[in-house]
Amino acid sequence: MSFPKNRMRRLRSSPVIRRLVRETMVSVDDLIYPLFVREGKGIKEPIKSMAGCYHFSADTIGAEAADVASLGIPAVLLFGLPDKKDEIGSLAWAEDGVVQRAIEQIKRAAPELLVITDVCLCEFTSHGHCGVVEDGKVDNDSTCGLLAKMALSHAQAGADIVAPSDMMDGRVKCIREALEENGFENVAIMSYAAKYASAFYGPFRDAAESAPAFGDRRAYQMDPPNAREAMAEIALDIKEGADMVMVKPALAYLDVIYRARQRFDCPIAAYNVSGEYVMVKSSAAAGLLDEQAAMMEVLTAIKRAGADMIITYFAKDAAKLLT
Ligand code: PBG
């Protein structure tokens, strides 16, 4: 059938018919909100590089978590900023570390909210790399052991899901073994399986004080032109024991999300990263685009590509719009 009998516009002619034939829906159930916790007391400080985002201290983060939960958002992703850093990032697995205390406070204030923790050393090391540096290079195997210690300490503090974001080889296996051996077989692993060495992390590194002091992360994070390699990374992480996998960033990697969705059956998360957020926020602040419409278009595109869940600094704004 062709024109004039076929008219595609018939199914676009009113809001209600568009609603009926809509293929992709973003729901509040898909959203994960990142939270930053730092040492100190009574802190709720705006993050300069990320309009609308804040640093909290462990004593104020509970109230924020309760607010997030009251919007119907199922989960938060927690990042920690310690007040002291060293060569190996040893505060990352301290029993009274900033993340460990924050988990406790979040669980107390909002018991039903899932707590996902970022497992990576870059916020905790003096050199800002995601692992142990030996001879100017990040050493893979010694880093894995430390990541396992970090993940285990998060589980001991009450984390529901640990999310390794360092891109070392074999770290999912190490973490899974540490969890199993210590009675945390029910703690899930959300692996940042296909994480690219992206320029879009810029605002976050400012927020997390985690920019590398020398060099860059290209020797461990993925090379942006490669998509088949992402499938190999994801397959390995699933084999090593990941329950969910992530593609990061999201917007410039929608094809990778799509390919992963065709290929794998486990839940797939996408990280709508800081640079993607700031692009929309700053354009809107400059009066160049409609913030809410652009936000929903971005989130819908990530969902349409095949993500089951979206980690996004827009989670609270989107939740308000969706419920
Ligand atoms: C590192 C980590 C990064 C992000 C999440 N975890 C930055 C990096 O790899 O340099 C980026 C998140 C964002 O940009 O929103 N552990």
mmCIF file of C-alpha atoms and ligand atoms in Angstrom:
data_model
loop_
_atom_site.group_PDB
_atom_site.id
_atom_site.type_symbol
_atom_site.label_atom_id
_atom_site.label_comp_id
_atom_site.label_asym_id
_atom_site.label_seq_id
_atom_site.Cartn_x
_atom_site.Cartn_y
_atom_site.Cartn_z
ATOM 1 C CA MET A 1 0.000 0.000 0.000
ATOM 2 C CA SER A 2 1.330 3.395 -0.869
ATOM 3 C CA PHE A 3 0.287 7.041 -0.930
ATOM 4 C CA PRO A 4 -2.440 8.295 -0.988
ATOM 5 C CA LYS A 5 -3.987 5.263 0.779
ATOM 6 C CA ASN A 6 -1.040 4.950 3.089
ATOM 7 C CA ARG A 7 -0.690 8.044 5.253
ATOM 8 C CA MET A 8 1.780 7.680 8.144
ATOM 9 C CA ARG A 9 0.497 10.926 9.625
ATOM 10 C CA ARG A 10 -2.839 9.302 10.611
ATOM 11 C CA LEU A 11 -1.189 7.758 13.666
ATOM 12 C CA ARG A 12 0.408 11.050 14.675
ATOM 13 C CA SER A 13 -2.650 13.224 14.422
ATOM 14 C CA SER A 14 -3.470 13.699 18.121
ATOM 15 C CA PRO A 15 -1.780 13.361 21.506
ATOM 16 C CA VAL A 16 -3.965 10.417 22.427
ATOM 17 C CA ILE A 17 -3.233 8.418 19.278
ATOM 18 C CA ARG A 18 0.471 9.138 19.652
ATOM 19 C CA ARG A 19 0.195 7.831 23.185
ATOM 20 C CA LEU A 20 -1.457 4.660 21.900
ATOM 21 C CA VAL A 21 1.208 3.806 19.326
ATOM 22 C CA ARG A 22 4.229 4.908 21.344
ATOM 23 C CA GLU A 23 6.954 2.233 21.264
ATOM 24 C CA THR A 24 9.256 3.301 24.060
ATOM 25 C CA MET A 25 8.411 4.478 27.553
ATOM 26 C CA VAL A 26 10.755 5.794 30.192
ATOM 27 C CA SER A 27 9.517 4.926 33.652
ATOM 28 C CA VAL A 28 10.672 6.075 37.061
ATOM 29 C CA ASP A 29 11.450 2.377 37.642
ATOM 30 C CA ASP A 30 14.340 2.667 35.164
ATOM 31 C CA LEU A 31 16.184 5.442 36.945
ATOM 32 C CA ILE A 32 19.283 5.390 39.133
ATOM 33 C CA TYR A 33 20.452 8.607 40.813
ATOM 34 C CA PRO A 34 24.165 9.191 41.509
ATOM 35 C CA LEU A 35 25.064 10.662 44.918
ATOM 36 C CA PHE A 36 28.372 12.133 46.084
ATOM 37 C CA VAL A 37 29.423 11.880 49.712
ATOM 38 C CA ARG A 38 32.432 13.616 51.229
ATOM 39 C CA GLU A 39 34.010 13.863 54.681
ATOM 40 C CA GLY A 40 32.688 16.574 56.974
ATOM 41 C CA LYS A 41 29.496 17.530 58.785
ATOM 42 C CA GLY A 42 26.294 19.220 57.743
ATOM 43 C CA ILE A 43 27.388 19.501 54.116
ATOM 44 C CA LYS A 44 25.073 20.102 51.173
ATOM 45 C CA GLU A 45 27.245 22.013 48.716
ATOM 46 C CA PRO A 46 26.443 22.636 45.066
ATOM 47 C CA ILE A 47 28.924 21.003 42.684
ATOM 48 C CA LYS A 48 30.244 23.802 40.496
ATOM 49 C CA SER A 49 30.854 21.726 37.387
ATOM 50 C CA MET A 50 27.428 20.028 37.543
ATOM 51 C CA ALA A 51 24.505 22.434 38.046
ATOM 52 C CA GLY A 52 21.782 20.906 40.222
ATOM 53 C CA CYS A 53 24.089 18.303 41.836
ATOM 54 C CA TYR A 54 25.478 18.420 45.383
ATOM 55 C CA HIS A 55 28.159 17.062 47.643
ATOM 56 C CA PHE A 56 26.709 15.649 50.852
ATOM 57 C CA SER A 57 28.332 14.476 54.059
ATOM 58 C CA ALA A 58 27.363 11.162 55.667
ATOM 59 C CA ASP A 59 25.098 12.952 58.178
ATOM 60 C CA THR A 60 23.078 14.786 55.491
ATOM 61 C CA ILE A 61 22.892 12.096 52.841
ATOM 62 C CA GLY A 62 20.115 10.179 54.596
ATOM 63 C CA ALA A 63 17.658 13.034 54.104
ATOM 64 C CA GLU A 64 18.576 13.239 50.422
ATOM 65 C CA ALA A 65 18.147 9.469 50.057
ATOM 66 C CA ALA A 66 14.695 9.690 51.636
ATOM 67 C CA ASP A 67 13.788 12.400 49.145
ATOM 68 C CA VAL A 68 15.024 10.264 46.228
ATOM 69 C CA ALA A 69 13.014 7.284 47.520
ATOM 70 C CA SER A 70 9.887 9.403 47.955
ATOM 71 C CA LEU A 71 10.035 10.232 44.235
ATOM 72 C CA GLY A 72 9.811 6.506 43.489
ATOM 73 C CA ILE A 73 13.386 6.161 42.217
ATOM 74 C CA PRO A 74 14.502 2.588 42.982
ATOM 75 C CA ALA A 75 18.249 3.054 43.432
ATOM 76 C CA VAL A 76 21.162 5.387 44.062
ATOM 77 C CA LEU A 77 24.766 5.004 42.911
ATOM 78 C CA LEU A 78 27.158 6.172 45.586
ATOM 79 C CA PHE A 79 30.550 7.865 45.041
ATOM 80 C CA GLY A 80 32.862 8.786 47.915
ATOM 81 C CA LEU A 81 35.434 11.526 48.382
ATOM 82 C CA PRO A 82 37.822 10.754 51.256
ATOM 83 C CA ASP A 83 39.742 13.527 53.009
ATOM 84 C CA LYS A 84 43.055 11.679 52.668
ATOM 85 C CA LYS A 85 44.433 9.900 49.632
ATOM 86 C CA ASP A 86 47.429 7.596 49.338
ATOM 87 C CA GLU A 87 49.295 5.556 46.718
ATOM 88 C CA ILE A 88 46.976 2.532 46.930
ATOM 89 C CA GLY A 89 43.728 4.217 47.990
ATOM 90 C CA SER A 90 43.542 2.436 51.330
ATOM 91 C CA LEU A 91 40.626 4.503 52.691
ATOM 92 C CA ALA A 92 38.492 2.802 50.030
ATOM 93 C CA TRP A 93 38.073 -0.256 52.227
ATOM 94 C CA ALA A 94 38.190 1.413 55.652
ATOM 95 C CA GLU A 95 35.428 0.157 57.921
ATOM 96 C CA ASP A 96 34.609 3.739 58.934
ATOM 97 C CA GLY A 97 35.284 5.151 55.452
ATOM 98 C CA VAL A 98 33.074 7.865 54.037
ATOM 99 C CA VAL A 99 31.181 5.517 51.684
ATOM 100 C CA GLN A 100 30.748 2.849 54.347
ATOM 101 C CA ARG A 101 29.219 5.379 56.770
ATOM 102 C CA ALA A 102 27.023 6.861 54.055
ATOM 103 C CA ILE A 103 25.611 3.427 53.176
ATOM 104 C CA GLU A 104 24.596 2.976 56.795
ATOM 105 C CA GLN A 105 22.869 6.379 56.879
ATOM 106 C CA ILE A 106 21.061 5.806 53.583
ATOM 107 C CA LYS A 107 19.833 2.395 54.726
ATOM 108 C CA ARG A 108 18.580 3.911 57.973
ATOM 109 C CA ALA A 109 16.740 6.794 56.270
ATOM 110 C CA ALA A 110 15.386 4.884 53.265
ATOM 111 C CA PRO A 111 15.504 1.116 53.864
ATOM 112 C CA GLU A 112 13.713 0.283 50.613
ATOM 113 C CA LEU A 113 16.115 2.261 48.418
ATOM 114 C CA LEU A 114 18.729 0.083 46.666
ATOM 115 C CA VAL A 115 22.269 1.194 47.347
ATOM 116 C CA ILE A 116 24.701 0.632 44.491
ATOM 117 C CA THR A 117 28.319 1.588 45.190
ATOM 118 C CA ASP A 118 30.948 2.625 42.679
ATOM 119 C CA VAL A 119 33.971 0.394 43.151
ATOM 120 C CA CYS A 120 37.044 2.188 41.849
ATOM 121 C CA LEU A 121 40.195 3.559 43.424
ATOM 122 C CA CYS A 122 40.544 6.821 41.478
ATOM 123 C CA GLU A 123 38.834 8.973 44.134
ATOM 124 C CA PHE A 124 41.076 7.406 46.807
ATOM 125 C CA THR A 125 44.535 7.384 45.208
ATOM 126 C CA SER A 126 46.938 10.312 45.433
ATOM 127 C CA HIS A 127 47.746 9.973 41.701
ATOM 128 C CA GLY A 128 44.075 9.720 40.662
ATOM 129 C CA HIS A 129 44.472 6.528 38.645
ATOM 130 C CA CYS A 130 42.017 3.648 39.021
ATOM 131 C CA GLY A 131 44.597 1.244 40.404
ATOM 132 C CA VAL A 132 48.062 0.647 41.796
ATOM 133 C CA VAL A 133 50.757 2.434 39.802
ATOM 134 C CA GLU A 134 53.980 0.537 39.178
ATOM 135 C CA ASP A 135 56.678 1.988 36.915
ATOM 136 C CA GLY A 136 54.270 4.645 35.717
ATOM 137 C CA LYS A 137 51.622 2.078 34.704
ATOM 138 C CA VAL A 138 48.452 0.870 36.375
ATOM 139 C CA ASP A 139 49.103 -2.717 37.461
ATOM 140 C CA ASN A 140 46.158 -4.960 36.694
ATOM 141 C CA ASP A 141 46.471 -7.946 38.984
ATOM 142 C CA SER A 142 47.439 -6.209 42.225
ATOM 143 C CA THR A 143 44.603 -3.722 41.642
ATOM 144 C CA CYS A 144 42.013 -6.523 41.386
ATOM 145 C CA GLY A 145 42.742 -7.677 44.943
ATOM 146 C CA LEU A 146 42.236 -4.169 46.301
ATOM 147 C CA LEU A 147 38.987 -3.745 44.368
ATOM 148 C CA ALA A 148 37.740 -7.008 45.883
ATOM 149 C CA LYS A 149 38.548 -5.653 49.366
ATOM 150 C CA MET A 150 36.728 -2.433 48.560
ATOM 151 C CA ALA A 151 33.643 -4.242 47.209
ATOM 152 C CA LEU A 152 33.573 -6.540 50.224
ATOM 153 C CA SER A 153 33.712 -3.618 52.654
ATOM 154 C CA HIS A 154 30.781 -1.996 50.822
ATOM 155 C CA ALA A 155 28.825 -5.252 51.147
ATOM 156 C CA GLN A 156 29.680 -5.422 54.859
ATOM 157 C CA ALA A 157 28.381 -1.879 55.271
ATOM 158 C CA GLY A 158 25.079 -2.863 53.648
ATOM 159 C CA ALA A 159 25.405 -2.206 49.902
ATOM 160 C CA ASP A 160 22.922 -4.162 47.770
ATOM 161 C CA ILE A 161 24.881 -3.959 44.522
ATOM 162 C CA VAL A 162 28.557 -3.223 43.858
ATOM 163 C CA ALA A 163 29.551 -1.592 40.589
ATOM 164 C CA PRO A 164 33.204 -1.914 39.549
ATOM 165 C CA SER A 165 34.133 0.919 37.177
ATOM 166 C CA ASP A 166 37.916 0.583 36.879
ATOM 167 C CA MET A 167 38.176 -1.600 33.736
ATOM 168 C CA MET A 168 40.838 -3.973 35.105
ATOM 169 C CA ASP A 169 40.781 -7.462 33.566
ATOM 170 C CA GLY A 170 39.418 -10.141 35.873
ATOM 171 C CA ARG A 171 38.110 -7.831 38.571
ATOM 172 C CA VAL A 172 34.552 -9.174 38.394
ATOM 173 C CA LYS A 173 35.844 -12.691 39.105
ATOM 174 C CA CYS A 174 37.893 -11.433 42.069
ATOM 175 C CA ILE A 175 34.959 -9.494 43.485
ATOM 176 C CA ARG A 176 32.525 -12.372 43.023
ATOM 177 C CA GLU A 177 34.916 -14.737 44.832
ATOM 178 C CA ALA A 178 35.441 -12.317 47.718
ATOM 179 C CA LEU A 179 31.679 -11.882 48.118
ATOM 180 C CA GLU A 180 31.021 -15.642 47.987
ATOM 181 C CA GLU A 181 33.784 -16.494 50.444
ATOM 182 C CA ASN A 182 32.484 -14.011 52.983
ATOM 183 C CA GLY A 183 28.796 -14.874 52.925
ATOM 184 C CA PHE A 184 27.628 -12.081 50.615
ATOM 185 C CA GLU A 185 26.414 -14.345 47.818
ATOM 186 C CA ASN A 186 23.270 -12.210 47.486
ATOM 187 C CA VAL A 187 25.081 -8.971 46.748
ATOM 188 C CA ALA A 188 24.774 -8.312 43.022
ATOM 189 C CA ILE A 189 27.492 -7.049 40.696
ATOM 190 C CA MET A 190 26.675 -4.359 38.158
ATOM 191 C CA SER A 191 29.775 -4.268 36.012
ATOM 192 C CA TYR A 192 30.823 -1.207 34.078
ATOM 193 C CA ALA A 193 31.671 -3.725 31.357
ATOM 194 C CA ALA A 194 32.006 -1.440 28.341
ATOM 195 C CA LYS A 195 33.437 1.765 29.717
ATOM 196 C CA TYR A 196 35.134 4.029 27.220
ATOM 197 C CA ALA A 197 37.993 6.495 27.712
ATOM 198 C CA SER A 198 35.667 9.437 27.162
ATOM 199 C CA ALA A 199 35.973 13.204 27.209
ATOM 200 C CA PHE A 200 32.436 13.301 28.604
ATOM 201 C CA TYR A 201 33.642 12.472 32.148
ATOM 202 C CA GLY A 202 35.184 15.944 32.525
ATOM 203 C CA PRO A 203 32.624 17.514 34.906
ATOM 204 C CA PHE A 204 32.551 14.354 37.064
ATOM 205 C CA ARG A 205 36.310 14.333 37.621
ATOM 206 C CA ASP A 206 35.950 17.804 38.988
ATOM 207 C CA ALA A 207 33.044 16.710 41.200
ATOM 208 C CA ALA A 208 34.790 13.543 42.407
ATOM 209 C CA GLU A 209 38.270 15.093 42.580
ATOM 210 C CA SER A 210 39.483 12.096 40.601
ATOM 211 C CA ALA A 211 41.340 13.463 37.587
ATOM 212 C CA PRO A 212 44.570 11.532 36.967
ATOM 213 C CA ALA A 213 47.646 13.505 38.089
ATOM 214 C CA PHE A 214 49.610 12.285 35.053
ATOM 215 C CA GLY A 215 48.706 10.671 31.753
ATOM 216 C CA ASP A 216 45.186 9.487 30.988
ATOM 217 C CA ARG A 217 43.057 6.342 31.294
ATOM 218 C CA ARG A 218 43.447 5.059 27.747
ATOM 219 C CA ALA A 219 45.529 2.060 28.758
ATOM 220 C CA TYR A 220 42.624 0.599 30.739
ATOM 221 C CA GLN A 221 39.362 2.201 29.563
ATOM 222 C CA MET A 222 38.130 1.257 26.082
ATOM 223 C CA ASP A 223 39.050 2.970 22.851
ATOM 224 C CA PRO A 224 35.965 4.886 21.604
ATOM 225 C CA PRO A 225 36.039 3.557 18.005
ATOM 226 C CA ASN A 226 35.582 -0.086 19.128
ATOM 227 C CA ALA A 227 32.161 -1.720 19.403
ATOM 228 C CA ARG A 228 32.928 -5.409 18.773
ATOM 229 C CA GLU A 229 35.468 -5.221 21.570
ATOM 230 C CA ALA A 230 32.661 -4.049 23.869
ATOM 231 C CA MET A 231 30.799 -7.307 23.166
ATOM 232 C CA ALA A 232 33.900 -9.252 24.215
ATOM 233 C CA GLU A 233 34.191 -7.211 27.432
ATOM 234 C CA ILE A 234 30.530 -7.805 28.277
ATOM 235 C CA ALA A 235 30.715 -11.551 27.546
ATOM 236 C CA LEU A 236 33.737 -11.890 29.854
ATOM 237 C CA ASP A 237 32.128 -9.999 32.709
ATOM 238 C CA ILE A 238 28.977 -12.105 32.511
ATOM 239 C CA LYS A 239 31.120 -15.239 32.572
ATOM 240 C CA GLU A 240 33.037 -13.937 35.587
ATOM 241 C CA GLY A 241 29.816 -13.414 37.533
ATOM 242 C CA ALA A 242 28.330 -10.015 36.690
ATOM 243 C CA ASP A 243 24.548 -9.915 37.206
ATOM 244 C CA MET A 244 24.118 -6.751 35.159
ATOM 245 C CA VAL A 245 26.359 -4.954 32.711
ATOM 246 C CA MET A 246 26.753 -1.312 31.797
ATOM 247 C CA VAL A 247 27.609 0.714 28.747
ATOM 248 C CA LYS A 248 29.186 4.097 29.496
ATOM 249 C CA PRO A 249 28.821 6.829 28.301
ATOM 250 C CA ALA A 250 25.344 6.458 26.790
ATOM 251 C CA LEU A 251 24.636 9.130 24.200
ATOM 252 C CA ALA A 252 27.680 8.750 21.988
ATOM 253 C CA TYR A 253 27.446 4.936 22.353
ATOM 254 C CA LEU A 254 23.793 4.166 21.559
ATOM 255 C CA ASP A 255 24.959 1.682 18.912
ATOM 256 C CA VAL A 256 26.910 -0.210 21.585
ATOM 257 C CA ILE A 257 23.824 -0.360 23.824
ATOM 258 C CA TYR A 258 21.798 -1.600 20.858
ATOM 259 C CA ARG A 259 24.324 -4.300 19.952
ATOM 260 C CA ALA A 260 24.574 -5.439 23.563
ATOM 261 C CA ARG A 261 20.772 -5.686 23.756
ATOM 262 C CA GLN A 262 20.654 -7.896 20.637
ATOM 263 C CA ARG A 263 23.355 -10.153 21.971
ATOM 264 C CA PHE A 264 22.880 -10.558 25.737
ATOM 265 C CA ASP A 265 19.892 -11.378 27.916
ATOM 266 C CA CYS A 266 21.016 -9.931 31.246
ATOM 267 C CA PRO A 267 19.870 -6.482 32.377
ATOM 268 C CA ILE A 268 21.775 -3.664 30.674
ATOM 269 C CA ALA A 269 22.400 -0.311 32.319
ATOM 270 C CA ALA A 270 23.516 2.818 30.514
ATOM 271 C CA TYR A 271 25.317 5.712 32.182
ATOM 272 C CA ASN A 272 24.126 9.117 30.986
ATOM 273 C CA VAL A 273 27.392 10.693 32.166
ATOM 274 C CA SER A 274 28.264 14.114 33.545
ATOM 275 C CA GLY A 275 29.329 15.654 30.216
ATOM 276 C CA GLU A 276 26.056 14.591 28.592
ATOM 277 C CA TYR A 277 24.122 16.083 31.495
ATOM 278 C CA VAL A 278 26.050 19.330 31.450
ATOM 279 C CA MET A 279 25.576 19.757 27.689
ATOM 280 C CA VAL A 280 21.817 19.826 28.181
ATOM 281 C CA LYS A 281 21.917 21.869 31.396
ATOM 282 C CA SER A 282 24.203 24.581 30.058
ATOM 283 C CA SER A 283 22.421 24.883 26.714
ATOM 284 C CA ALA A 284 19.136 25.230 28.583
ATOM 285 C CA ALA A 285 20.623 27.796 30.980
ATOM 286 C CA ALA A 286 21.779 29.784 27.956
ATOM 287 C CA GLY A 287 18.203 29.725 26.661
ATOM 288 C CA LEU A 288 19.142 27.593 23.658
ATOM 289 C CA LEU A 289 16.898 24.598 24.271
ATOM 290 C CA ASP A 290 13.988 23.388 26.378
ATOM 291 C CA GLU A 291 15.560 21.519 29.283
ATOM 292 C CA GLN A 292 12.669 19.181 30.100
ATOM 293 C CA ALA A 293 12.033 18.233 26.483
ATOM 294 C CA ALA A 294 15.731 17.664 25.791
ATOM 295 C CA MET A 295 16.099 15.620 28.986
ATOM 296 C CA MET A 296 13.189 13.340 28.091
ATOM 297 C CA GLU A 297 14.374 12.962 24.500
ATOM 298 C CA VAL A 298 17.819 11.885 25.715
ATOM 299 C CA LEU A 299 16.436 9.406 28.259
ATOM 300 C CA THR A 300 13.980 8.001 25.720
ATOM 301 C CA ALA A 301 16.757 7.537 23.148
ATOM 302 C CA ILE A 302 18.845 5.571 25.636
ATOM 303 C CA LYS A 303 15.844 3.379 26.446
ATOM 304 C CA ARG A 304 14.986 2.939 22.755
ATOM 305 C CA ALA A 305 18.537 1.779 22.064
ATOM 306 C CA GLY A 306 17.887 -1.055 24.522
ATOM 307 C CA ALA A 307 18.932 -0.021 28.027
ATOM 308 C CA ASP A 308 16.840 -1.448 30.851
ATOM 309 C CA MET A 309 18.004 1.179 33.312
ATOM 310 C CA ILE A 310 19.623 4.579 33.149
ATOM 311 C CA ILE A 311 22.041 6.105 35.618
ATOM 312 C CA THR A 312 21.408 9.818 35.298
ATOM 313 C CA TYR A 313 21.851 13.114 37.132
ATOM 314 C CA PHE A 314 18.404 13.924 35.691
ATOM 315 C CA ALA A 315 16.751 11.125 37.698
ATOM 316 C CA LYS A 316 15.011 13.408 40.202
ATOM 317 C CA ASP A 317 13.813 15.882 37.565
ATOM 318 C CA ALA A 318 12.592 13.069 35.327
ATOM 319 C CA ALA A 319 10.852 11.299 38.220
ATOM 320 C CA LYS A 320 8.942 14.495 39.039
ATOM 321 C CA LEU A 321 7.788 14.708 35.453
ATOM 322 C CA LEU A 322 6.877 11.022 35.169
ATOM 323 C CA THR A 323 4.785 10.571 38.310
HETATM 324 C C1 PBG B 1 35.583 6.379 37.856
HETATM 325 C C2 PBG B 1 34.295 6.872 37.352
HETATM 326 C C3 PBG B 1 34.164 7.905 36.446
HETATM 327 C C4 PBG B 1 32.799 8.084 36.253
HETATM 328 C C5 PBG B 1 32.129 7.160 37.038
HETATM 329 N N1 PBG B 1 33.082 6.398 37.701
HETATM 330 C C6 PBG B 1 35.189 8.775 35.821
HETATM 331 C C7 PBG B 1 36.358 8.213 35.138
HETATM 332 O O1 PBG B 1 36.429 7.060 34.737
HETATM 333 O O2 PBG B 1 37.293 8.997 34.990
HETATM 334 C C8 PBG B 1 32.208 9.100 35.356
HETATM 335 C C9 PBG B 1 30.809 9.475 35.596
HETATM 336 C C10 PBG B 1 30.349 10.690 34.895
HETATM 337 O O3 PBG B 1 31.066 11.325 34.108
HETATM 338 O O4 PBG B 1 29.193 11.063 35.135
HETATM 339 N N2 PBG B 1 35.637 5.545 38.775
#
